[in-house]
Coordinates of C-alpha atoms and ligand atoms in Angstrom, one line a residue:
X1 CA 20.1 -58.3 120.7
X2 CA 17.7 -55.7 121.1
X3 CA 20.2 -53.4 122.2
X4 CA 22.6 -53.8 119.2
X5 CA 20.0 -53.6 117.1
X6 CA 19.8 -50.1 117.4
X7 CA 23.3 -49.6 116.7
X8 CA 23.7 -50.9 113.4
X9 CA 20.0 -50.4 111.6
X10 CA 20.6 -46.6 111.7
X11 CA 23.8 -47.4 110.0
X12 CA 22.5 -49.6 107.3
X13 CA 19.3 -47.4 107.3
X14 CA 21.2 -44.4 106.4
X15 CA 23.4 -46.1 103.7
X16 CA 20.3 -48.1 101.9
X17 CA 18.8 -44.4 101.9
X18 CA 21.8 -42.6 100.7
X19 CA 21.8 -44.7 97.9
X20 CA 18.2 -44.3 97.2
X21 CA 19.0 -41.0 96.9
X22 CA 22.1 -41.4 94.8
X23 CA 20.1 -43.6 92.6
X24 CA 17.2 -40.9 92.1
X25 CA 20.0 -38.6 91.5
X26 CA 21.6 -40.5 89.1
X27 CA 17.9 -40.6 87.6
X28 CA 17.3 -37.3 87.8
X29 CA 20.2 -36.3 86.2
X30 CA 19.7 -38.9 83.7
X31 CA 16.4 -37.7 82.9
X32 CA 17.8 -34.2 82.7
X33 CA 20.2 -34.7 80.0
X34 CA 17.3 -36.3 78.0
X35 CA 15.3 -33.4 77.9
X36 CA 18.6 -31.0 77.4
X37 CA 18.8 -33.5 74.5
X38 CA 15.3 -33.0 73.4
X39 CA 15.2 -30.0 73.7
X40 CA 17.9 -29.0 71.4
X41 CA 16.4 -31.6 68.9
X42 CA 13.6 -30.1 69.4
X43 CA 15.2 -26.7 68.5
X44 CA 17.5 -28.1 65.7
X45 CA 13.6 -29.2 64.0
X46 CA 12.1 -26.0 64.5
X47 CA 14.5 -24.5 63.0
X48 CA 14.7 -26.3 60.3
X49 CA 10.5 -26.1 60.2
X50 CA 11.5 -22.3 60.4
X51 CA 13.5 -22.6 57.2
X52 CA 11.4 -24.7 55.6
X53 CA 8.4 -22.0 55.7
X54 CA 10.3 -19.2 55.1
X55 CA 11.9 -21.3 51.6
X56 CA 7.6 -22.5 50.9
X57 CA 7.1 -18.6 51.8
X58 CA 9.5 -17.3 49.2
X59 CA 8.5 -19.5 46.4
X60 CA 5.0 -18.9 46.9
X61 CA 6.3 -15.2 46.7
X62 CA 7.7 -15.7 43.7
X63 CA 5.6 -17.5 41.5
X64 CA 4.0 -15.6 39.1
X65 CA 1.1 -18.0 38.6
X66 CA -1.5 -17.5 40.6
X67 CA -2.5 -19.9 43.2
X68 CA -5.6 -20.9 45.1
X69 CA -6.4 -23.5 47.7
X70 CA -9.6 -24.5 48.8
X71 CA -11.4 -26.5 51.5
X72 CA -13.8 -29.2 50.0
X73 CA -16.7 -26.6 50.5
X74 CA -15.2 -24.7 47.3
X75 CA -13.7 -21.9 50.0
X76 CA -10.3 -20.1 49.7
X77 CA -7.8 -21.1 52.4
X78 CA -4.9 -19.8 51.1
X79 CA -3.2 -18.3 48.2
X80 CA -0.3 -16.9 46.6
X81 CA 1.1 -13.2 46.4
X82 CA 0.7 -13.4 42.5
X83 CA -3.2 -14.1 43.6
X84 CA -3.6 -11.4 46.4
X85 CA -2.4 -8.9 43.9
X86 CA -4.9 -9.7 40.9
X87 CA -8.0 -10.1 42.7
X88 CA -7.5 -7.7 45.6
X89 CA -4.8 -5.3 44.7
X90 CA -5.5 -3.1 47.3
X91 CA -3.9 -5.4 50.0
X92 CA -7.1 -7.1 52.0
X93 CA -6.9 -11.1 52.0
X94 CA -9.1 -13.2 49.5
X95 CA -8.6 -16.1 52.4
X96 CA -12.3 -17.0 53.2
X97 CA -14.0 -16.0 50.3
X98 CA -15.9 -18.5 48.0
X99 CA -14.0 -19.5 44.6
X100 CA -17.2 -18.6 42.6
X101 CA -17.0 -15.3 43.7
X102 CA -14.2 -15.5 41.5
X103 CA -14.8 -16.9 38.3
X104 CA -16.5 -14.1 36.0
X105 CA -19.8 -15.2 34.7
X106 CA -18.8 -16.0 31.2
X107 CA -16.2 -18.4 32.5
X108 CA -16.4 -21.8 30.5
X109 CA -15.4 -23.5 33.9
X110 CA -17.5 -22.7 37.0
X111 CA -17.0 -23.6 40.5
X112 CA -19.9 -25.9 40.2
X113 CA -17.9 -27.6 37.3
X114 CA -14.8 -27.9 39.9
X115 CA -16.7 -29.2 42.8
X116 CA -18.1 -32.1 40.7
X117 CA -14.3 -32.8 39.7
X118 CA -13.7 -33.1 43.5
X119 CA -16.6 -35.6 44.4
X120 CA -15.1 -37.3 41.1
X121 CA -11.5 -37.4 42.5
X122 CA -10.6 -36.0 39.5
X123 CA -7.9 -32.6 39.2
X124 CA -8.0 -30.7 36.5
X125 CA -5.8 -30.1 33.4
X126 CA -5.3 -27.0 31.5
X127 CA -8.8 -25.9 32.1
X128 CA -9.7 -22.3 30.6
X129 CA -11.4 -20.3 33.4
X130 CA -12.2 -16.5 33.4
X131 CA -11.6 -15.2 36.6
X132 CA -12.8 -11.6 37.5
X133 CA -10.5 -9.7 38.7
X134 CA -9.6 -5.9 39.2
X135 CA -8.9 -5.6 35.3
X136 CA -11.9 -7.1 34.3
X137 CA -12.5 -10.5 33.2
X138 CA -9.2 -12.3 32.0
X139 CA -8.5 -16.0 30.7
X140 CA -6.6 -18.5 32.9
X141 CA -5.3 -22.3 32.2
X142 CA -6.0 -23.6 35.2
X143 CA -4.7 -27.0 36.8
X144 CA -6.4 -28.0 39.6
X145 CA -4.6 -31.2 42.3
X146 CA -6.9 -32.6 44.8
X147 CA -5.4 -32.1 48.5
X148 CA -6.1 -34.9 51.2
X149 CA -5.8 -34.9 55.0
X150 CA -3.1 -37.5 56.7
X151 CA -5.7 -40.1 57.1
X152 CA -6.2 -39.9 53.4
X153 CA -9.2 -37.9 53.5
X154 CA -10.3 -35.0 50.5
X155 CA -9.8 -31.8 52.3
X156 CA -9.6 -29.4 49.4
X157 CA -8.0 -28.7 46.2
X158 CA -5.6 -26.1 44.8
X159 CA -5.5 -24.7 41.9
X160 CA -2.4 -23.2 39.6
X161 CA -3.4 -20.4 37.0
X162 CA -1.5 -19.0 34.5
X163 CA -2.7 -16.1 32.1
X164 CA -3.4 -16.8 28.9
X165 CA -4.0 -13.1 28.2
X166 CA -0.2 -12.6 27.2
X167 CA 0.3 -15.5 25.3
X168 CA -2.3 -15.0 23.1
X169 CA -2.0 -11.3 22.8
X170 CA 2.0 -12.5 21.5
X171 CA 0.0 -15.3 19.2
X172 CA -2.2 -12.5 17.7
X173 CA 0.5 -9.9 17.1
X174 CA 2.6 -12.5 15.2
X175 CA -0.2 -13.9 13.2
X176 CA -1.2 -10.5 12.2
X177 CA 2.4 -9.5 11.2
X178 CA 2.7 -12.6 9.5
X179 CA -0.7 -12.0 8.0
X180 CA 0.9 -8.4 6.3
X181 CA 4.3 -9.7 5.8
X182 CA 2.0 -12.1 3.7
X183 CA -0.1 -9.2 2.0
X184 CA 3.1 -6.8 1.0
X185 CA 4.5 -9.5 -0.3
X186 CA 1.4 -10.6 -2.5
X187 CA 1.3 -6.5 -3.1
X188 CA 4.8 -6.3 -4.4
X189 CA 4.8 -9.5 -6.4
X190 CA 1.7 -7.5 -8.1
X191 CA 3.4 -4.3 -8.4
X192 CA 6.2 -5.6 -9.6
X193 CA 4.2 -7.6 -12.4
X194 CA 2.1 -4.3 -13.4
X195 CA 5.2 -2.1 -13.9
X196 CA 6.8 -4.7 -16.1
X197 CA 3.6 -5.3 -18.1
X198 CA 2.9 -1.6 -18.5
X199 CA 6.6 -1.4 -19.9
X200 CA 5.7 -3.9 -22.4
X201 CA 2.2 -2.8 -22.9
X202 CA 3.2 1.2 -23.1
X203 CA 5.8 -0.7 -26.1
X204 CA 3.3 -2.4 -28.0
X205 CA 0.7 0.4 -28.0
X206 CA 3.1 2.9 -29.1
X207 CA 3.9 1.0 -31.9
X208 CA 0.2 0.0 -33.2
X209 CA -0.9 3.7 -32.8
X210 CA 0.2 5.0 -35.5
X211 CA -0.8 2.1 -38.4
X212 CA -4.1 2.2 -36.7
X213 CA -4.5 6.1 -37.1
X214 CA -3.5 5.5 -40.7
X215 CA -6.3 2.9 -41.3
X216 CA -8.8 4.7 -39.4
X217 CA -8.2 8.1 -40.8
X218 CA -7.6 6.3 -44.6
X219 CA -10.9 4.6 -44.3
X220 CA -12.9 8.0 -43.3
X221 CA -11.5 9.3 -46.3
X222 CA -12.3 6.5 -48.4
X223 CA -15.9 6.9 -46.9
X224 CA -16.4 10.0 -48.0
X225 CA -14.9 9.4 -51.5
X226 CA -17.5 6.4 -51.8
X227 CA -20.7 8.5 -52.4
X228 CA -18.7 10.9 -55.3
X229 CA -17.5 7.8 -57.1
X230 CA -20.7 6.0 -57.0
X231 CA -22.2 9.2 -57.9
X232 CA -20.1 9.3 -61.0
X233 CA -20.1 5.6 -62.0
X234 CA -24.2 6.5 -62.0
X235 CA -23.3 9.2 -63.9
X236 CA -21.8 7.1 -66.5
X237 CA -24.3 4.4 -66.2
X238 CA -26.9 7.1 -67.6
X239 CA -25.1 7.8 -71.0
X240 CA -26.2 5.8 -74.1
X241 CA -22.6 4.9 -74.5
X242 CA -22.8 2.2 -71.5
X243 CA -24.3 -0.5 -73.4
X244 CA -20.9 -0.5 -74.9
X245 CA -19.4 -1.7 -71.4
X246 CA -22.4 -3.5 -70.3
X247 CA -20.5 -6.9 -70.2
X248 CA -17.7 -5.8 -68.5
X249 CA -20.2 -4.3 -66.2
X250 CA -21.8 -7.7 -65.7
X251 CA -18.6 -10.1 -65.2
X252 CA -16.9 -7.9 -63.0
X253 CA -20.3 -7.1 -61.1
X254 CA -19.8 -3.8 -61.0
X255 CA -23.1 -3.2 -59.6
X256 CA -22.3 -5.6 -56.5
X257 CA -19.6 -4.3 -55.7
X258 CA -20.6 -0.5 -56.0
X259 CA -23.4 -1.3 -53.7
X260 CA -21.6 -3.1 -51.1
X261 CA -18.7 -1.1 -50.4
X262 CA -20.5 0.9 -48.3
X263 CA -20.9 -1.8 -45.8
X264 CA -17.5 -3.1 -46.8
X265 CA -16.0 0.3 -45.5
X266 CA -18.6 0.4 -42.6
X267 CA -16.8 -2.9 -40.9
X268 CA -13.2 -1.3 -42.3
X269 CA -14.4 1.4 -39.6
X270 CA -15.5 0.0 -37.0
X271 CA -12.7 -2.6 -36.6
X272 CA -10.3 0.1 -36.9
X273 CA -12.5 2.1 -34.0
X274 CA -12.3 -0.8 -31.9
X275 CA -8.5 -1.3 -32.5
X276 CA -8.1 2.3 -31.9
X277 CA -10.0 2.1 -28.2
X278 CA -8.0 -1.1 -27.2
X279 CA -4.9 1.1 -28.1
X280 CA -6.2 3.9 -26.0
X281 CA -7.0 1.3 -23.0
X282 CA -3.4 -0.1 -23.4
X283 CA -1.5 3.3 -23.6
X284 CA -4.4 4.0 -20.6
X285 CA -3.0 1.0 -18.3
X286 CA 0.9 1.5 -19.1
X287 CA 0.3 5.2 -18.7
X288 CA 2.3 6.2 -15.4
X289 CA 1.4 10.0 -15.9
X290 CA 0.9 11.0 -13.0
X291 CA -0.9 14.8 -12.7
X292 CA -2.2 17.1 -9.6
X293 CA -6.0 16.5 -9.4
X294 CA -8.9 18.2 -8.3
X295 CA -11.2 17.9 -4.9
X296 CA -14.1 15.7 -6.0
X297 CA -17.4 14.3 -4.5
X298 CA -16.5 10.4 -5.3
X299 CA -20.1 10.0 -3.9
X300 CA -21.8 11.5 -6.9
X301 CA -19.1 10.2 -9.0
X302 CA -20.8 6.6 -8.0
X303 CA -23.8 7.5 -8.5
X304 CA -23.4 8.7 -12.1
X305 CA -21.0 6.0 -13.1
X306 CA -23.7 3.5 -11.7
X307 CA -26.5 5.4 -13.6
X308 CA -24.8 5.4 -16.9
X309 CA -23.9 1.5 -17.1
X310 CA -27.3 0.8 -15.9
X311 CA -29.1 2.7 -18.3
X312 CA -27.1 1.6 -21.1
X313 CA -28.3 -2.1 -19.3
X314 CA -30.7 -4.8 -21.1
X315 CA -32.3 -6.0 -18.0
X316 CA -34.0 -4.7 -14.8
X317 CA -31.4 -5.3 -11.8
X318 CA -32.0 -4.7 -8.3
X319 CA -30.0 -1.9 -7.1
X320 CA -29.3 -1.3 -3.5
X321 CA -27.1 2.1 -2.7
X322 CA -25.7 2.7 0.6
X323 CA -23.5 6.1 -0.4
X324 CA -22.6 8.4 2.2
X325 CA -22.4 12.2 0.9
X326 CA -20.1 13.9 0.2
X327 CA -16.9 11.6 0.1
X328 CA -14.2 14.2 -0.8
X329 CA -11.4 13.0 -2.3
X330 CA -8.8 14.3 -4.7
X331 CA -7.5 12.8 -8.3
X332 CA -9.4 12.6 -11.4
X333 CA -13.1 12.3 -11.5
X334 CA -13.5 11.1 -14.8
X335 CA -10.9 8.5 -14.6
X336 CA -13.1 7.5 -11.4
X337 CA -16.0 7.3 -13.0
X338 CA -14.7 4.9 -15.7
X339 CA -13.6 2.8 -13.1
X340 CA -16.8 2.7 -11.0
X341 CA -18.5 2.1 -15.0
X342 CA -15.9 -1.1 -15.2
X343 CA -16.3 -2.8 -12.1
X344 CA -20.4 -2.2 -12.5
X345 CA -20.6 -3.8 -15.8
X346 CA -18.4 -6.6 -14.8
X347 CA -21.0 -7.4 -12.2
X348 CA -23.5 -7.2 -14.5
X349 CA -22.0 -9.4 -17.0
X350 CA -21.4 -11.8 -14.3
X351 CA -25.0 -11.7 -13.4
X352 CA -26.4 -12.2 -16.7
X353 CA -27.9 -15.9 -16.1
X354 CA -28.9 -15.2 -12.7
X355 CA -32.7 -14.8 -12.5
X356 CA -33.0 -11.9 -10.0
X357 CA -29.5 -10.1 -9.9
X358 CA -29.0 -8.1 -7.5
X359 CA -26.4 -5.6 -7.6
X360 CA -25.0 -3.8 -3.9
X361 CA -23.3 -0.7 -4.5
X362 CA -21.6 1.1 -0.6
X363 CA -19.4 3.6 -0.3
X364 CA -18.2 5.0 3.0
X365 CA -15.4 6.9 4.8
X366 CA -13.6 6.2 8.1
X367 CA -11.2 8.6 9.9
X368 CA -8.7 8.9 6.6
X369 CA -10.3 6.6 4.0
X370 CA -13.0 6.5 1.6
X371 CA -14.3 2.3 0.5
X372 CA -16.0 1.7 -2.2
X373 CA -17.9 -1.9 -2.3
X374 CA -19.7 -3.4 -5.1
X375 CA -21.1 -6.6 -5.1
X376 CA -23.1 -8.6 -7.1
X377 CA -25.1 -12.1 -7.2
X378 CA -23.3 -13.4 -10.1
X379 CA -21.5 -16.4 -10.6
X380 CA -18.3 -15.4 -8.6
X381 CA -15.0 -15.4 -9.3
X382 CA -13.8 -19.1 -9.8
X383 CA -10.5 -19.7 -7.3
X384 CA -8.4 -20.8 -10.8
X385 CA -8.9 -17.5 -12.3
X386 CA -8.8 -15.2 -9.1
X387 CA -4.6 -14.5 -8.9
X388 CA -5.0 -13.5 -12.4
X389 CA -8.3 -11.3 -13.1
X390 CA -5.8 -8.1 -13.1
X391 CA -3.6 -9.0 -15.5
X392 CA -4.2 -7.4 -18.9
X393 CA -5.9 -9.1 -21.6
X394 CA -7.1 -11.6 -19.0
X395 CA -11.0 -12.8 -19.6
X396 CA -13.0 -15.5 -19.2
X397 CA -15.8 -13.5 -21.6
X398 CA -16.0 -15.0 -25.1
X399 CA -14.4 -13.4 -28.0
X400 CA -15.3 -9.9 -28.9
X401 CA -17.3 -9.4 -25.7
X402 CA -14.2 -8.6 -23.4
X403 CA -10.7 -7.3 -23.8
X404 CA -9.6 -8.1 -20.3
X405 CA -8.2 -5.0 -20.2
X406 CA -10.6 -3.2 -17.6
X407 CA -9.7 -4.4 -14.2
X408 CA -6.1 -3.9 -15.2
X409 CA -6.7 -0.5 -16.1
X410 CA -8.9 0.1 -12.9
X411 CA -6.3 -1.4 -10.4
X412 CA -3.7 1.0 -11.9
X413 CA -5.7 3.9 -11.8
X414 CA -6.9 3.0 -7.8
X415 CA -3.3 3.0 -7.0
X416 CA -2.3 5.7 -8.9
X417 CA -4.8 7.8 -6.9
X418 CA -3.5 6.2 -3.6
X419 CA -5.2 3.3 -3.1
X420 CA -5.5 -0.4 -3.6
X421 CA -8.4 -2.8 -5.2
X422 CA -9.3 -5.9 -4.4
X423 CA -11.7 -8.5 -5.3
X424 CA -13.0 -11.7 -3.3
X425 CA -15.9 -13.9 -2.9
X426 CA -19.0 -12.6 -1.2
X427 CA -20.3 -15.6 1.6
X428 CA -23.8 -15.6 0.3
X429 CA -22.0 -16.2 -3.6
X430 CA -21.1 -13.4 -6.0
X431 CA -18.2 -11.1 -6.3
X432 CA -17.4 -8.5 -3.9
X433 CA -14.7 -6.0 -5.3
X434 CA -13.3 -2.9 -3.3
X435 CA -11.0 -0.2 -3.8
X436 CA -10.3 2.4 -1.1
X437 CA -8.9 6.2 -1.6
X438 CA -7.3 8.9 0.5
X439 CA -10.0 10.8 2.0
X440 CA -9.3 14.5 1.2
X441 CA -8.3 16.6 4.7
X442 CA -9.0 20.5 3.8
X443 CA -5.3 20.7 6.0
X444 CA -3.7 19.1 3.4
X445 CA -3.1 15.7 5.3
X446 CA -4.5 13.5 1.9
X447 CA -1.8 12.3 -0.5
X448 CA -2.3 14.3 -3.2
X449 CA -1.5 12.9 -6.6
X450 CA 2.3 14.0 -7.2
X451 CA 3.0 16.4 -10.4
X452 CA 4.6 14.8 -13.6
X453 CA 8.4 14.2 -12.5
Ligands
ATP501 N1 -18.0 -9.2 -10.7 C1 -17.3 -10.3 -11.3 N2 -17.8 -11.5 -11.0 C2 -17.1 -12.6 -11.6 N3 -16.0 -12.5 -12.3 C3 -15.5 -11.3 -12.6 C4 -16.1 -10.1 -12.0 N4 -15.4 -9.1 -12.4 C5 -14.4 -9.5 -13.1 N5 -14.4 -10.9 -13.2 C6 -13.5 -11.8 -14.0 O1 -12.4 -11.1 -14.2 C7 -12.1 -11.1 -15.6 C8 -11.3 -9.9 -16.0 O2 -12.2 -8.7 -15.9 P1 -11.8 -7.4 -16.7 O3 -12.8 -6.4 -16.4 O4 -10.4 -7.1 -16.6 O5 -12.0 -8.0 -18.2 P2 -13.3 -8.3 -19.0 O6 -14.5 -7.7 -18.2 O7 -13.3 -9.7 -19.3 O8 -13.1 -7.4 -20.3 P3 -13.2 -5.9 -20.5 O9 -13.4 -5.3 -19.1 O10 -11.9 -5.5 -21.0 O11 -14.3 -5.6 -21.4 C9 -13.4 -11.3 -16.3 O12 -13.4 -11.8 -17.5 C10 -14.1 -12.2 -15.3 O13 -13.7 -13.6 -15.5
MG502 MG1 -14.5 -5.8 -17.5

């Protein structure tokens, strides 16, 4: 037994062991394929990984927001190229420096503001933050998402910025084109109403003047006959042969009427002087002569204009003059002057039941223009009346006081000489009413008044 032993264990031995070995093979090569597998799975996924962060890469690239992450201790971790390039144009990386450093001190948001949204778990929405950046401070609507780790944990918070700087630069240009669409339109309607008025004004006038020269001229006659026929009738009165008429003389009250046709022919005149000035205002206002003017100081023109209505004034008014000297400017100085007198004495009148009025006269030149201000304490031009205080014969002054002829005339001889005038509420009460001019440029720049066509 113990010698066949031997014989056949190394046989079996050998077998068991080859198999053994097989079976690790087999394992081996088992195992091998796995990783193979892996491996190219693990390949296939990196790739993918690879294209994943190239596609994050290009849209972070290409987003013209700007964007910011942060940790939770308010630091930058990472951020888009839209970022790098406003805050550090010059190419260094804003990655580790603290968010405050980038919000400019007038910021309405500050970082202390977003780190109490975080400890809140709130994000933000369409908050307006100033961030300072290498043009200076510049608006942002910011929205801020809070970011947390796998295990649910607040690790930071990013934030998306968009400039707000070209929005509302586009908002403002629109509104102020709309704002002088709305004034040329306002301009023309009033143009258009002034040239058709002055037709029919410049019609009217033409036609009174010459009945109204008659009367006036026919009464100044008759006024100077007056004294010769009452020296006569005198005359006659002193002969012993009047007793004979002395009742007529009595019924027809001779002596009344002798006596009062003086006064009788004073009012003749006067309401034909009157009539005659309103003519002369309304062929004035329709009057579209338009002749070359002189260079004038419309600085001393205010003055004296100012001077005359205010000595010609019942009352003590407080005057305060701001007038730059000289204001050159070229038209007609006397038709100036009369409108400076107008818009003076309309402030006035508008003062009259104010207590202490107070009467603001400026006038001033910029780069090409020359304003004129005055401004009273009065009682203001009620919003009813204010579309129409322009129009001729428009006036809210009682009967005989006001023709409502004078702003009419002024705004047509403002834009005759170039310019335009205006009238509006002051903020403390009152009237404020301007008129600007051409200022006069020695090279011939200012618009000089064209010759009679
Ligand atoms: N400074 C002012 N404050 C308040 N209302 C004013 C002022 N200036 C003008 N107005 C208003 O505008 C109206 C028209 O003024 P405008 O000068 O044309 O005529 P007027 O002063 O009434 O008469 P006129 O000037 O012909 O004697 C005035 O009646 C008044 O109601
Ligand atoms: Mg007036």
């Amino acid at each position: 037994m113990t010698g066949k032993a031997p014989q056949v264990e190394p046989i079996n031995a050998s077998a068991e062991g080859e198999q053994i070995w097989l079976n690790v093979i087999g394992k081996m090569e088992e195992t091998w394929g796995q990783l193979i597998g892996q491996q190219v799975e693990l390949e296939r996924k990196n790739a993918a990984l690879e294209e994943a962060h190239a596609f994050m890469a290009s849209v972070f690239e290409s987003m013209s927001d700007v964007l910011i992450a942060c940790d939770t201790a308010l630091r930058i971790v990472r951020t888009n190229t839209a970022a790098e390039k406003l805050f550090a144009p010059a190419g260094q990386s804003i990655v580790g420096v603290r968010l405050e450093d980038l919000i400019a001190s007038a910021s309405g948001i500050s970082a202390m503001d977003v780190a109490r949204c975080m400890s809140r778990r709130q994000g933000l929405e369409d908050a307006e933050f100033q961030f300072s950046t290498s043009s200076g401070a510049l608006p942002f609507a910011v929205n801020g998402t809070l970011l947390y780790d796998r295990r649910k944990r607040l690790c930071g918070i990013v934030l998306l910025g968009r400039p707000l700087g070209e929005v509302r630069r586009a908002y403002s240009e629109l509104d102020q084109a709309h704002r002088h669409l709305k004034a040329a339109h306002v301009q023309l309607v009033q143009a258009e109403k002034m040239a058709s008025l002055g037709r029919l004004v410049a019609g009217v006038a033409h036609e009174l003047n010459n009945p109204i020269s008659f009367v006036y001229g026919n009464a100044y006659t008759l006024k100077r006959f007056i004294p010769r026929l009452i020296a006569y009738l005198e005359h006659i009165h002193a002969q012993p042969a009047a007793s004979l008429f002395a009742h007529e003389r009595q019924t027809l009250r001779v002596d009344m009427v002798t006596s009062e046709l003086g006064s009788t022919l004073d009012g003749i005149v006067e309401g034909a002087e009157r009539v005659r000035d309103i003519v002369a205002d309304l062929r004035r206002f329709s009057s579209d002569k338009r002749s070359a003017g002189a260079v004038f100081d419309m600085a001393a023109v205010v003055r004296k204009g100012l001077e005359w209505v205010l000595a010609s004034a019942d009352r003590m008014v407080e005057t305060r003059v701001d007038v730059e000297e000289p204001l050159e400017v070229e038209g007609h100085a006397g038709r100036m002057q009369q409108v400076v007198m107008n818009l003076v004495q309309n402030a006035l009148d508008a003062m009259e039941d104010i207590q202490h009025p107070v009467l603001c006269v400026t006038a001033k030149r910029d780069d090409t223009r020359v304003h004129i201000q005055i401004a009273d304490n009065g009682s203001g031009i009620p919003p009813d009346v204010a579309s129409h205080i322009f129009d001729p014969f428009f006036t809210t002054k009682p009967v005989g006081k006001g023709t409502g002829l004078g702003l009419a005339i002024c705004y047509g001889t403002v834009s005759e000489h170039g310019g335009r005038l205006t009238a509006r509420n002051g903020a403390q009460g009152g009237a404020v009413v301007m008129f600007d001019l051409p200022a006069f440029a020695p090279d011939g720049a200012c618009a000089v008044l064209p010759e009679k066509g």
